[in-house]
Amino acid sequence: MHTPGSSVSGYALLLIVQVVFIIVFGVCTDYAKEVLPPKNETVSAEPAEESSLRKYPHFQDIHVMIFAGFAFLMTFLKRYGFSASGLNLLVASLVIQWAIIMRGCYEMEDGIIPISLGNLIGADIAAAAVLISMGAVLGRTTPMQLLIMGIIEIAIFAGNEYLQLELVKAVDVGGSITVHAFGAYFGLAVSFMLRPAKQSAKTGPLECSSYSSDLSAMIGTIFLWIFWPSFNSALVDGADQERAIINTYLSLAGATVTTFVMSALVAHEHKFDMVHVQNSTLAGGVAVGSICNLMIHPFGALIVGVTAGVISVLGYRFLTPALMSSVRISDTCGVHNLHGMPAILSAIFSSIYASLATEETYGSSLVTIFPAMQAPHKLENPLHYVVGGYGRSGAKQAVFQLMAIGLTLVIAVVGGLITGLILKSPSVRVLEEVELHKDDVFWETPSEEPTMSSTSEPPPQQEGTPH
Amino acid sequence: MHTPGSSVSGYALLLIVQVVFIIVFGVCTDYAKEVLPPKNETVSAEPAEESSLRKYPHFQDIHVMIFAGFAFLMTFLKRYGFSASGLNLLVASLVIQWAIIMRGCYEMEDGIIPISLGNLIGADIAAAAVLISMGAVLGRTTPMQLLIMGIIEIAIFAGNEYLQLELVKAVDVGGSITVHAFGAYFGLAVSFMLRPAKQSAKTGPLECSSYSSDLSAMIGTIFLWIFWPSFNSALVDGADQERAIINTYLSLAGATVTTFVMSALVAHEHKFDMVHVQNSTLAGGVAVGSICNLMIHPFGALIVGVTAGVISVLGYRFLTPALMSSVRISDTCGVHNLHGMPAILSAIFSSIYASLATEETYGSSLVTIFPAMQAPHKLENPLHYVVGGYGRSGAKQAVFQLMAIGLTLVIAVVGGLITGLILKSPSVRVLEEVELHKDDVFWETPSEEPTMSSTSEPPPQQEGTPH
Amino acid sequence: MHTPGSSVSGYALLLIVQVVFIIVFGVCTDYAKEVLPPKNETVSAEPAEESSLRKYPHFQDIHVMIFAGFAFLMTFLKRYGFSASGLNLLVASLVIQWAIIMRGCYEMEDGIIPISLGNLIGADIAAAAVLISMGAVLGRTTPMQLLIMGIIEIAIFAGNEYLQLELVKAVDVGGSITVHAFGAYFGLAVSFMLRPAKQSAKTGPLECSSYSSDLSAMIGTIFLWIFWPSFNSALVDGADQERAIINTYLSLAGATVTTFVMSALVAHEHKFDMVHVQNSTLAGGVAVGSICNLMIHPFGALIVGVTAGVISVLGYRFLTPALMSSVRISDTCGVHNLHGMPAILSAIFSSIYASLATEETYGSSLVTIFPAMQAPHKLENPLHYVVGGYGRSGAKQAVFQLMAIGLTLVIAVVGGLITGLILKSPSVRVLEEVELHKDDVFWETPSEEPTMSSTSEPPPQQEGTPH
């Protein structure tokens, strides 16, 4: 019944891609200046070096989120834990290399991408977008489809990131617009293209959790929850960074409380639902992403989190089933509720707060937080002026914030639709219905005894049960 | 048979509490000065900012302990993993907000609580006390009872912490007195009030572990073990901090070795007991808490740890069952053995080391470590003089250390008894006996197949077994 | 059938060892100068203190690898999770104390080992060697045998480390030679001595994984993977450190992609094998260890990782079974493929890169990276000159790199053989064949019901099944 895991050609292709990456790294990258050995004369290079390494604890926190957080969060399916934890590692390992290249295209110096710790942070953050998309289609793709999706997505991601941050000059330190919204809607568009035939548009027999898989998903949830303040604050410094940490911490706390409340209120018999607890508790981190370094004040952070928790639980309860039954968009991990809607919320909040930003509130940091608000005579790149110019008012910045989320949504959806089309092309193996959400198709799995018996004899019920 | 998870009114009340917190945050808190954008003139604000953010890696380590360590440690019960990991997240998310407010009452400036990273560290540490108490009553309360307990406990905790550290001026950088002893005896007092009727005072049918729940509890144990040096050293700096790290590391190592030895010696057939390994290995971190920054020398740290390991295992083996059978105090996680007794041990040690403290040993850091030993002419607050005064000798400080643990025990027990009384009041839903230690009462749980079969067919024993 | 877990005498001996350690710590160690309270006059002690504490985040990352990473990686056996996670904690807790003493012998000042954070980092790294060896014999020893092995191994490890780094002056910042090669071949030699009788030289009935044990092993894999850049970069600073981070990150990514490719290519039905994913993905961290701070450039790091992934998977697929069937060396965790061969690869690469090292490439950091390349007139210790001298050329350094790995292999194998002989001596209890890979021999294990039923009634198949 089962076809082999995959054809050899797919893996050979992957190996070729890896070799190509090595060549590109050889030709187009090198250590950044601060990573080079100090020249004999310049002994005072210390401070510059410090500035990048100072981010190393933040980097490691994000690294935990990408490689442990996402991995275990996706193990909630009862028979898809090998894929969730293993393919997360594979996909992320491939796309971080690719992200260094693609993102590097926009920061080349003399045709060379200078590699420092900053590039690794950027690559990890880019991988988050792909892993979010992976959550939307979890269990419905082959490993090869995931990798193709990742390669295409990173290329589009890098372009969109450059567009929003450097040209539109949107404010988005936590990546709600460029990472969460982008990843979620890209993944949903792919999922739409891979939608099942009408007659089988229902939840698969293995598209559910077990007691132990729900618990292992909590490992992912909790580590994501813990390190989210690092994710949101990694790209800023000083007081900005401390605000980002405080606001994210409070937003997550508020979202968590509301998630439990809403989960009980909307659920059968008023019991808590693990799906909500595993996901909606994190919506507070997404919703505060674009504004975490702004002067939203502690109570503002709580309001953002509380709102995100409410929206996210309601999304899981009502919207996801509706999307499935109406347009057959399946969203295995509910990324629309954890990443999509909270990210849009964050963008809207960022527009509001941008409109209120004044030098009185932000002092000299106004122009570091909102680079486009600096006086136009500091213009460097004419293209910037065409797109947004400098010397923006708060109200103008507010419009650009909305433009950033709008453009991101369009690019993500169009990109995702095209990607989905490619993933469905005849040359790509797709899953049959019986193969959905099932490790055994691509993994050697242990032939399980029905129980972890504490004796070494085979458990009696397996022999003695009459068949 | 099952009543609904909880009444709607409970969750509505929780939502109201969250809204009230938002209002209080709005009225009474704001970013601390260092978290505000720098004013245009003062460019040299850097150093001040640094000082707080420098603690961020320590904060994140503690954050892992609170939200992953405690959560997974409590998953050792075979059917209470959703509650352990989920309610840990809920309770902690609520009480960190409340702790910022309550602890902030004692550090207000112009009626406003200034929020910085330090407040988040303080809130996380305060949450530890509540989670310790939660361990004592684990599986014997409704979520609502836990939340009520947390709210009351934090209020008392904050007052007691201020009393011991600011008025009594006790030395307790690792929080053994203010966190571990307080949390443990508060929880035990609550547990005493919630004690079962005489005829049912026995271990419940679900008050035990499974092979997999014991393993997931080890996730908690190991992360707590790893990051305990950060917990104990977070509030000190420089050489003090490095001593706190070294002493905690050694104490934990000593406690771990002794735990295994004692576990084998006192156990049936001289086998290791997972309960001891999960808990008593950590007693070394508690027992060194109050003295970790003192000049106890590496061998002293080892002696403290070894002693703690012995006491803790003996407590699990003999004292906990005795407390249950004699006074019907159930202690699900054995917090008395992990937190209670080792914390008292730490207080006693702190008294001994305080009595030996001289300027010869501590140099200029004597008065930073023991603030009450500084000369009395530096008096700022008359109240301080009334309570303990300055210019204390080592012997006098030793007495105050004992006073701190004594007062803490009294406050914790009285507070816990009153809290327990409230939790038993007629308006609060309490668990029936069949609902103890069981996720299903408050959680949607997956209907489990007997095995995670590697084929998609339903496993035969479920169909074929004659009923 | 089962003998008791162990005789009391073994645990009593362990307690005596712990007491001896305390005495040795009391007599031979004290806080290093920077950990002492500052003397009254010297207020400017700050910078010195900083230098050591600056490594604390790195230390904590390594701490996670040793105590969580190795622990959970070894839980892959279906009925050996208690031992894997618990004995990892016990063995590591004992040997870190012993490693501080043994390693300290080579850095004593006035007969006292000065303890600072650096010693803890060194002790954790030394523990890694023992845990690697433990992986080779996992499930085939008693706890007491593991502890004896650890004690002997640390003593030899410390001597070998001093020999290679201080006398041979090999370059090995990531410890591939002194930790990974040493630990792996030491363990394999022990395993050879403990080899089973000919007729039973086959995989034991419990020497396999279950679905859930494979997932919990992934916790270990992923945390090791995440923090490996910290392991490799902990002992260097500035630009060297940043290069070590970048190179390790890329090497791991490359190894991971290749591991999946090779796993599918060599496996049955082209499916992924969890053993490869759990282990070979990490080979990239080992293979880049000795060279991670050298100018290998990003593409060089990728090539190293890719090569390691290929070698490691092929080793698991072909070499490990061959070693078992030909010379009856069992290697439970496949440490030869994860640590052994990639470490030799790293040493070879280090020789190549050393031969290419010039002042032109490395500038003033040449002599900090390759200490033996500094001019001979800076000679301090005549012994150094005898062994390797200073003023080495790159080519000479290359030879010394090969000498370091060669000497390490000889010392590890001879040390392991002797250790194995001791572990087989008549006074030491050895496991019988039915006791292999089984927690129940040394642990109280929960009597498992066949299913985690979601109702509180006892599951029917346990009562109703006819026996």
JSON list of C-alpha atoms in Angstrom, two decimals, chain C residues 125 132 171-185 228 231-232 283-292 339-340 342-347 350 405 408-409:
[
{"chain": "C", "resi": 125, "resn": "ILE", "atom": "CA", "xyz": [33.49, 20.07, 29.38]},
{"chain": "C", "resi": 132, "resn": "ILE", "atom": "CA", "xyz": [30.31, 10.23, 25.65]},
{"chain": "C", "resi": 171, "resn": "VAL", "atom": "CA", "xyz": [44.86, 23.87, 18.77]},
{"chain": "C", "resi": 172, "resn": "ASP", "atom": "CA", "xyz": [41.52, 22.45, 19.89]},
{"chain": "C", "resi": 173, "resn": "VAL", "atom": "CA", "xyz": [39.11, 25.12, 21.15]},
{"chain": "C", "resi": 174, "resn": "GLY", "atom": "CA", "xyz": [36.01, 22.98, 20.57]},
{"chain": "C", "resi": 175, "resn": "GLY", "atom": "CA", "xyz": [37.55, 19.96, 22.25]},
{"chain": "C", "resi": 176, "resn": "SER", "atom": "CA", "xyz": [37.22, 17.60, 19.32]},
{"chain": "C", "resi": 177, "resn": "ILE", "atom": "CA", "xyz": [40.57, 16.01, 20.13]},
{"chain": "C", "resi": 178, "resn": "THR", "atom": "CA", "xyz": [40.63, 16.22, 23.91]},
{"chain": "C", "resi": 179, "resn": "VAL", "atom": "CA", "xyz": [36.93, 15.64, 24.56]},
{"chain": "C", "resi": 180, "resn": "HIS", "atom": "CA", "xyz": [35.18, 13.93, 21.68]},
{"chain": "C", "resi": 181, "resn": "ALA", "atom": "CA", "xyz": [37.92, 11.66, 20.35]},
{"chain": "C", "resi": 182, "resn": "PHE", "atom": "CA", "xyz": [39.11, 10.92, 23.87]},
{"chain": "C", "resi": 183, "resn": "GLY", "atom": "CA", "xyz": [35.65, 10.17, 25.23]},
{"chain": "C", "resi": 184, "resn": "ALA", "atom": "CA", "xyz": [34.57, 8.08, 22.27]},
{"chain": "C", "resi": 185, "resn": "TYR", "atom": "CA", "xyz": [37.62, 5.83, 22.03]},
{"chain": "C", "resi": 228, "resn": "TRP", "atom": "CA", "xyz": [26.86, 23.57, 20.22]},
{"chain": "C", "resi": 231, "resn": "PHE", "atom": "CA", "xyz": [30.41, 24.78, 23.42]},
{"chain": "C", "resi": 232, "resn": "ASN", "atom": "CA", "xyz": [32.86, 25.42, 20.62]},
{"chain": "C", "resi": 283, "resn": "ALA", "atom": "CA", "xyz": [28.46, 15.40, 13.86]},
{"chain": "C", "resi": 284, "resn": "GLY", "atom": "CA", "xyz": [28.88, 18.81, 12.26]},
{"chain": "C", "resi": 285, "resn": "GLY", "atom": "CA", "xyz": [29.53, 20.32, 15.67]},
{"chain": "C", "resi": 286, "resn": "VAL", "atom": "CA", "xyz": [32.23, 17.78, 16.44]},
{"chain": "C", "resi": 287, "resn": "ALA", "atom": "CA", "xyz": [33.92, 17.92, 13.07]},
{"chain": "C", "resi": 288, "resn": "VAL", "atom": "CA", "xyz": [34.34, 21.67, 13.20]},
{"chain": "C", "resi": 289, "resn": "GLY", "atom": "CA", "xyz": [35.47, 21.67, 16.82]},
{"chain": "C", "resi": 290, "resn": "SER", "atom": "CA", "xyz": [39.22, 21.90, 16.46]},
{"chain": "C", "resi": 291, "resn": "ILE", "atom": "CA", "xyz": [39.07, 24.44, 13.67]},
{"chain": "C", "resi": 292, "resn": "CYS", "atom": "CA", "xyz": [36.03, 26.52, 14.44]},
{"chain": "C", "resi": 339, "resn": "HIS", "atom": "CA", "xyz": [32.01, 11.71, 18.27]},
{"chain": "C", "resi": 340, "resn": "GLY", "atom": "CA", "xyz": [34.83, 9.39, 17.22]},
{"chain": "C", "resi": 342, "resn": "PRO", "atom": "CA", "xyz": [34.05, 13.29, 13.19]},
{"chain": "C", "resi": 343, "resn": "ALA", "atom": "CA", "xyz": [36.65, 14.18, 15.83]},
{"chain": "C", "resi": 344, "resn": "ILE", "atom": "CA", "xyz": [39.41, 12.50, 13.87]},
{"chain": "C", "resi": 345, "resn": "LEU", "atom": "CA", "xyz": [38.16, 14.36, 10.83]},
{"chain": "C", "resi": 346, "resn": "SER", "atom": "CA", "xyz": [38.39, 17.57, 12.82]},
{"chain": "C", "resi": 347, "resn": "ALA", "atom": "CA", "xyz": [41.94, 16.82, 13.86]},
{"chain": "C", "resi": 350, "resn": "SER", "atom": "CA", "xyz": [43.10, 21.22, 12.00]},
{"chain": "C", "resi": 405, "resn": "ILE", "atom": "CA", "xyz": [45.14, 13.21, 17.97]},
{"chain": "C", "resi": 408, "resn": "THR", "atom": "CA", "xyz": [45.01, 11.06, 22.46]},
{"chain": "C", "resi": 409, "resn": "LEU", "atom": "CA", "xyz": [43.83, 7.93, 20.68]}
]
